[in-house]
Coordinates of C-alpha atoms and ligand atoms in Angstrom, one line a residue:
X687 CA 57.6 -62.6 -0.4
X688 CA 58.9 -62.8 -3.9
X689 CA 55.9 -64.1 -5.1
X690 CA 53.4 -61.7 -3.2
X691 CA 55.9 -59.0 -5.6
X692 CA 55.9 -60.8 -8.5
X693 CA 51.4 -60.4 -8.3
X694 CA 51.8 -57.0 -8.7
X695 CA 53.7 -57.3 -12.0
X696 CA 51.7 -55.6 -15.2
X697 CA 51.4 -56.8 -18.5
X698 CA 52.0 -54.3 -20.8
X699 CA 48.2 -53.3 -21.9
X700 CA 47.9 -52.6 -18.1
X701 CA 50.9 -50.5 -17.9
X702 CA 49.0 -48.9 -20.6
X703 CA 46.2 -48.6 -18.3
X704 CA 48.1 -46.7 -15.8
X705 CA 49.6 -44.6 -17.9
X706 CA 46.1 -43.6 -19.1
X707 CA 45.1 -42.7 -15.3
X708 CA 48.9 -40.9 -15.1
X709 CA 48.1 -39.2 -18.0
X710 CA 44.9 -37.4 -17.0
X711 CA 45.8 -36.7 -13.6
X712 CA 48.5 -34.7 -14.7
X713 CA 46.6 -32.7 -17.1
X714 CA 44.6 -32.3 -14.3
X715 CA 47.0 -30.7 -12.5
X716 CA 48.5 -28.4 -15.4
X717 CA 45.0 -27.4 -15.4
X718 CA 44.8 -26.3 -11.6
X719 CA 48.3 -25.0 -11.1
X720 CA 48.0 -21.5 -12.3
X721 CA 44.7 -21.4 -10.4
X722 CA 46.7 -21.6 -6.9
X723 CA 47.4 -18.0 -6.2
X724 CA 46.6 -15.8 -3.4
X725 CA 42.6 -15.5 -2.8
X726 CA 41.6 -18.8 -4.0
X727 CA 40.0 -21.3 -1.1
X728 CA 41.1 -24.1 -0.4
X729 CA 37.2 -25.3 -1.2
X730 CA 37.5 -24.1 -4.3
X731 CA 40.5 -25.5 -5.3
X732 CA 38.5 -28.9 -4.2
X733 CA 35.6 -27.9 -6.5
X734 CA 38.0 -27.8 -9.1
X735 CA 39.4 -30.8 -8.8
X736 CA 35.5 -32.5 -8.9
X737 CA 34.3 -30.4 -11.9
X738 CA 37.5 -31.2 -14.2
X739 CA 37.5 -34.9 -13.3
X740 CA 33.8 -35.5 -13.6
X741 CA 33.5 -34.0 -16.7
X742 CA 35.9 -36.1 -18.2
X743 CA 34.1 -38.9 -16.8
X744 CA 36.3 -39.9 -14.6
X745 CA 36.5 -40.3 -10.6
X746 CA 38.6 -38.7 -7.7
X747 CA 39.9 -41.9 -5.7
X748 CA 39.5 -39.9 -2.4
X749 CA 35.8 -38.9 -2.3
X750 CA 34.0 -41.5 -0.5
X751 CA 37.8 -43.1 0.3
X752 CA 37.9 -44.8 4.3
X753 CA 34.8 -41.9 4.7
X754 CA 36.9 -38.7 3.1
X755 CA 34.5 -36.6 1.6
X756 CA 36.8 -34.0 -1.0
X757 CA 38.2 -34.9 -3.9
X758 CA 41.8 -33.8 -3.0
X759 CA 44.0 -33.0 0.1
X760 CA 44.7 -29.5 0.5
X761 CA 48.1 -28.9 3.1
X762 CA 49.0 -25.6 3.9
X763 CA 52.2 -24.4 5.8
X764 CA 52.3 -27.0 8.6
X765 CA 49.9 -29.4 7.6
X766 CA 51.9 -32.2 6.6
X767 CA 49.5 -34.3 4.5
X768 CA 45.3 -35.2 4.4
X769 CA 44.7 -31.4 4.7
X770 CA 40.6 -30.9 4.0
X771 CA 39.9 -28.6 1.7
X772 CA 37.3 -25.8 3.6
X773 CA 36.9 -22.3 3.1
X774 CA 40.6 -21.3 4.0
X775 CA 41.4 -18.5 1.8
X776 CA 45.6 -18.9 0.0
X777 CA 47.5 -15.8 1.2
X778 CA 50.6 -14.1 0.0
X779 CA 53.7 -16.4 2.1
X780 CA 51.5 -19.4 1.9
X781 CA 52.9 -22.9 0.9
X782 CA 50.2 -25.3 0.0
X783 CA 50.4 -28.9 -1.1
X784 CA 47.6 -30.4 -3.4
X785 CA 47.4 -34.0 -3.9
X786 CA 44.9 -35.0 -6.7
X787 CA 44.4 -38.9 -7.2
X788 CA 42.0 -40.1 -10.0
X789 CA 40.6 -43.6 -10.9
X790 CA 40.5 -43.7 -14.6
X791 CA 38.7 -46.9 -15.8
X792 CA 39.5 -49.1 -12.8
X793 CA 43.1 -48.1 -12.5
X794 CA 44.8 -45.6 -10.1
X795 CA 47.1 -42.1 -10.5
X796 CA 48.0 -40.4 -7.7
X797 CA 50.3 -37.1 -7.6
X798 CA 51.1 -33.8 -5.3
X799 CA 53.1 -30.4 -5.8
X800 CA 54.1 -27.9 -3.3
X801 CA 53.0 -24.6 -4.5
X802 CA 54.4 -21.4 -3.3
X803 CA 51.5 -18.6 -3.1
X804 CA 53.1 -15.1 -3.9
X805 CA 56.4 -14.5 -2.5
X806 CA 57.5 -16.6 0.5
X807 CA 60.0 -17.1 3.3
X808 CA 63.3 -18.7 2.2
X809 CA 62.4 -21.4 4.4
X810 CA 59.7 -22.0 2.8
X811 CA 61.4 -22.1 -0.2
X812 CA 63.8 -24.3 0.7
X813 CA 61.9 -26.9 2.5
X814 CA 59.8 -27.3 -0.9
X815 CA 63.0 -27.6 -2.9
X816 CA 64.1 -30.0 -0.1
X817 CA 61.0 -32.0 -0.8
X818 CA 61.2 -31.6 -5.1
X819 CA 65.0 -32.8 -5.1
X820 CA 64.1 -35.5 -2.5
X821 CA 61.9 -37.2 -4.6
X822 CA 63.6 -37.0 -8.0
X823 CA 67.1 -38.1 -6.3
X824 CA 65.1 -41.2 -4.8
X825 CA 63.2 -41.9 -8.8
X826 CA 66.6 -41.4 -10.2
X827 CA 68.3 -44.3 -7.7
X828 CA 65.3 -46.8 -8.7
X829 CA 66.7 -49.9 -10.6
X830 CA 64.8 -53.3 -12.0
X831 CA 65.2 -55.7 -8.9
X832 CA 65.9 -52.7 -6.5
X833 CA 65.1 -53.0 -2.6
X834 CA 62.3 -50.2 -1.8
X835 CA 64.9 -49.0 0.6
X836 CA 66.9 -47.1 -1.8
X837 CA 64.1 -44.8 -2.0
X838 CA 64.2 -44.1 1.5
X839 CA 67.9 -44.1 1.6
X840 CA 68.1 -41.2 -0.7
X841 CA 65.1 -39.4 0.6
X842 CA 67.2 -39.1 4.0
X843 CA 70.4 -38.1 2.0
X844 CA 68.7 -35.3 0.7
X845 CA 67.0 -34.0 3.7
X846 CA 70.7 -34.4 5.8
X847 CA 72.0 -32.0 3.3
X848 CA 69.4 -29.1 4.4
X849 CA 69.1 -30.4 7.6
X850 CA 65.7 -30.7 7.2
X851 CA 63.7 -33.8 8.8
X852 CA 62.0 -37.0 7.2
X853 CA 58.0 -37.9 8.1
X854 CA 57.9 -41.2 9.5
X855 CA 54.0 -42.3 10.1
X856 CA 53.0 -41.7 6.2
X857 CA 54.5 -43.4 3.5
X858 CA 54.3 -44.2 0.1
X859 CA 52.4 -47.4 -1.6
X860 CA 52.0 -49.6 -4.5
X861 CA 49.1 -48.4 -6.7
X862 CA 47.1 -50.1 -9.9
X863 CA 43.3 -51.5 -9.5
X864 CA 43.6 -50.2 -5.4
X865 CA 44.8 -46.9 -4.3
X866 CA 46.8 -47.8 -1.1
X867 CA 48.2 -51.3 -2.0
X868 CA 51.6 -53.3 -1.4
X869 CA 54.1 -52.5 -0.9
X870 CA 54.5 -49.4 1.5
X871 CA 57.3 -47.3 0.8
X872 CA 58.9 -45.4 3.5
X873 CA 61.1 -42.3 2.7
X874 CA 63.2 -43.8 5.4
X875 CA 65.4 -47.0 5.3
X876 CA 63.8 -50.0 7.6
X877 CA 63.6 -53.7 7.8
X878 CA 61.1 -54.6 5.6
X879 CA 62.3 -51.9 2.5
X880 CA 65.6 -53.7 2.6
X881 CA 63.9 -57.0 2.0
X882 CA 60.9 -55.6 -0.5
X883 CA 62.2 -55.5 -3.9
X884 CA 60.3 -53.2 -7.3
X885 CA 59.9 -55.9 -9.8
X886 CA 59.4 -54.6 -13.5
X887 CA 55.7 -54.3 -13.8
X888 CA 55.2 -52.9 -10.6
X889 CA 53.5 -49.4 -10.1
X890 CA 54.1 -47.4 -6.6
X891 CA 54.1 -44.0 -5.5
X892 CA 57.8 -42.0 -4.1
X893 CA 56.4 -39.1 -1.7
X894 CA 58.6 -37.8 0.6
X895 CA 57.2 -35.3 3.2
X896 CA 59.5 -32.9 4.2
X897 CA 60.0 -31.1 7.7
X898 CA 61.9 -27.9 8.5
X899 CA 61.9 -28.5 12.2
X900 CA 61.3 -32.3 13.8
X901 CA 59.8 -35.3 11.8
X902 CA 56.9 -35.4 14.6
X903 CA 53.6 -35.5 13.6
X904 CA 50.4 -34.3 15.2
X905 CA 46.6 -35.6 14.3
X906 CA 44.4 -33.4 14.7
X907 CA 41.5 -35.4 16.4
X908 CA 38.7 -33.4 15.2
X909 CA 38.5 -34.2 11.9
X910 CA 40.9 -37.6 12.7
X911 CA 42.5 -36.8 9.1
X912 CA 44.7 -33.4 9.1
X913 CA 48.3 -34.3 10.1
X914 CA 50.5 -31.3 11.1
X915 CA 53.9 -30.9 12.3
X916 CA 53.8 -31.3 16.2
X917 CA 55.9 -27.8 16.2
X918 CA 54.6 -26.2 14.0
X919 CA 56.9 -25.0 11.6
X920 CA 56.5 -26.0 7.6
X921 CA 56.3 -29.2 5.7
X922 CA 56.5 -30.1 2.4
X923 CA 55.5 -32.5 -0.4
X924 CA 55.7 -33.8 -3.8
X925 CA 54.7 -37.4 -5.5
X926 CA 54.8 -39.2 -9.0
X927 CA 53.4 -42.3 -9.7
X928 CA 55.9 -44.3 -11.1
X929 CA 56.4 -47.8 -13.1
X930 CA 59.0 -49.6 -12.7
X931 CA 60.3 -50.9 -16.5
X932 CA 62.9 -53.7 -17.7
X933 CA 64.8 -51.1 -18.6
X934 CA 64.4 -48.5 -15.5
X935 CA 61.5 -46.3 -13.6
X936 CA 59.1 -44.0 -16.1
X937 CA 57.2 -41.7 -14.0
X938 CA 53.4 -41.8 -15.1
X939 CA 52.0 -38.2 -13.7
X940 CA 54.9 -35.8 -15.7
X941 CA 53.2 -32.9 -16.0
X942 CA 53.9 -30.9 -19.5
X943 CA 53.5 -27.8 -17.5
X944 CA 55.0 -28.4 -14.3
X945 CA 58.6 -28.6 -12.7
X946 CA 60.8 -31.6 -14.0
X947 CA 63.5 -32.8 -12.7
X948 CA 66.5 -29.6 -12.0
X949 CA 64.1 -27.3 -11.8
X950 CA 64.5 -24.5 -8.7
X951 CA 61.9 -23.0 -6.8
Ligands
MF3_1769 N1 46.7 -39.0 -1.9 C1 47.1 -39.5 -0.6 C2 48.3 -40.4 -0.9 O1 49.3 -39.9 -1.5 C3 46.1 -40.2 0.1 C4 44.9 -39.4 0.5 S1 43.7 -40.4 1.2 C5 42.6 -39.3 1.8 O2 48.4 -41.5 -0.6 F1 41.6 -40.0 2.1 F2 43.1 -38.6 2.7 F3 42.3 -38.4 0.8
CO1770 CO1 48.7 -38.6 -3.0
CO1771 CO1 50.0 -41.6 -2.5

């Protein structure tokens, strides 16, 4: 198992690589964020994504991806994660996840922010701050030579202190040259995070999705992608792409715009 890890481990001009592809996909998203307000589609949103990365001459990893035809996931309210983007139109109350993933040169970024659309419920809020702190408590607990499992072991901390639940089915992933790749990472403690260990080199995605009511998930089996919560009350979701260094993680999609680490919704 060691040694499968120890594959994944960049030299330092591909580190460079990914933090190229980190790199633009934040801007990307500095670019959309003051674009998600109240009246703007979902579709649109989508259209943005496409028109920013191709004209840098880049690609979004999901168009064409396992037959996904947008170039970003668009969850609103309950949708957990994989939300299509369509002609939906954002209204005041709203809580939408975008998740933008771009293949820059050959190598892999992939990123998501809850966005609150005008003025919103307090659970809604707090479910998103739930999912913010969540992530940035299980970055900050990230060590050379760490078991994957301390991600999931703080993702659960922080949920227990809202009393918010933990999405089991969807997990995290190792990233570089393949958008889904080993290992998974699970926002949740199991057997084979405690044995998985992040080896400097290693590039991986933390994104904990966030529930206010049960972890439960529903597919919705017309499109066989959307993933809402099975009652129906909100989820929420951020994710960094992070590479793990001698010296500790560095996450590769920091937005110069967007929230960092403290910040309250
Ligand atoms: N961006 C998602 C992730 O964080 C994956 C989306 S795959 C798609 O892993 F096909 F649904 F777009
Ligand atoms: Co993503
Ligand atoms: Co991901």
């Amino acid at each position: 198992m060691l040694q499968n890890l120890r594959k994944l481990q960049l030299t330092e001009s591909q580190r460079d690589s990914m933090r190229r592809a980190g790199r633009f996909n934040a801007q990307l998203m500095d670019y959309l964020r003051p674009q998600i307000v109240a009246g703007i589609s979902t579709g649109e949103i989508d259209r943005l994504v496409y028109d920013y990365t191709t004209k840098h001459k880049h690609q979004p990893a999901t168009l064409g991806y396992l037959g996904y035809t947008k170039s970003c996931c668009t969850s609103v309210n309950d949708v957990i994660c994989h939300g299509i983007p369509n002609d939906y139109v954002l209204k005041d109350g709203d809580i939408i996840n975008v998740d933008i993933t771009s293949i820059v040169d050959g190598w892999h970024a992939d990123q998501s922010e809850t966005y609150l659309v005008g003025s919103v419920s307090e659970e809604a809020r707090a479910v998103t701050q739930c999912a913010f702190d969540a992530m940035h408590a299980a970055i900050a607990a990230l060590q050379p030579g760490c078991t994957v499992s301390v991600i999931g072991d703080a993702v659960v901390a922080e949920a227990a202190r809202y009393g918010f639940s933990v999405v089991k089915e969807y997990v995290g992933h190792g990233l570089g040259r393949r958008f889904h790749q080993y290992p998974n990472v699970p926002h949740f403690p199991d057997r084979k995070s405690r044995q998985d260990r992040i080896l400097p080199g290693m590039c991986f995605t933390v994104e904990p999705m966030i529930n206010v009511g049960t972890r439960l998930t529903k597919l919705d089996t017309r499109d066989n992608w959307t993933v809402t919560t099975r009652d129906g009350k909100l989820s929420a979701q951020f994710e960094h792409s992070v590479l793990m260094r001698e010296d500790g993680p560095e996450i590769l999609t920091q937005c110069d715009a967007g929230p960092r680490l403290g910040h309250r919704f």
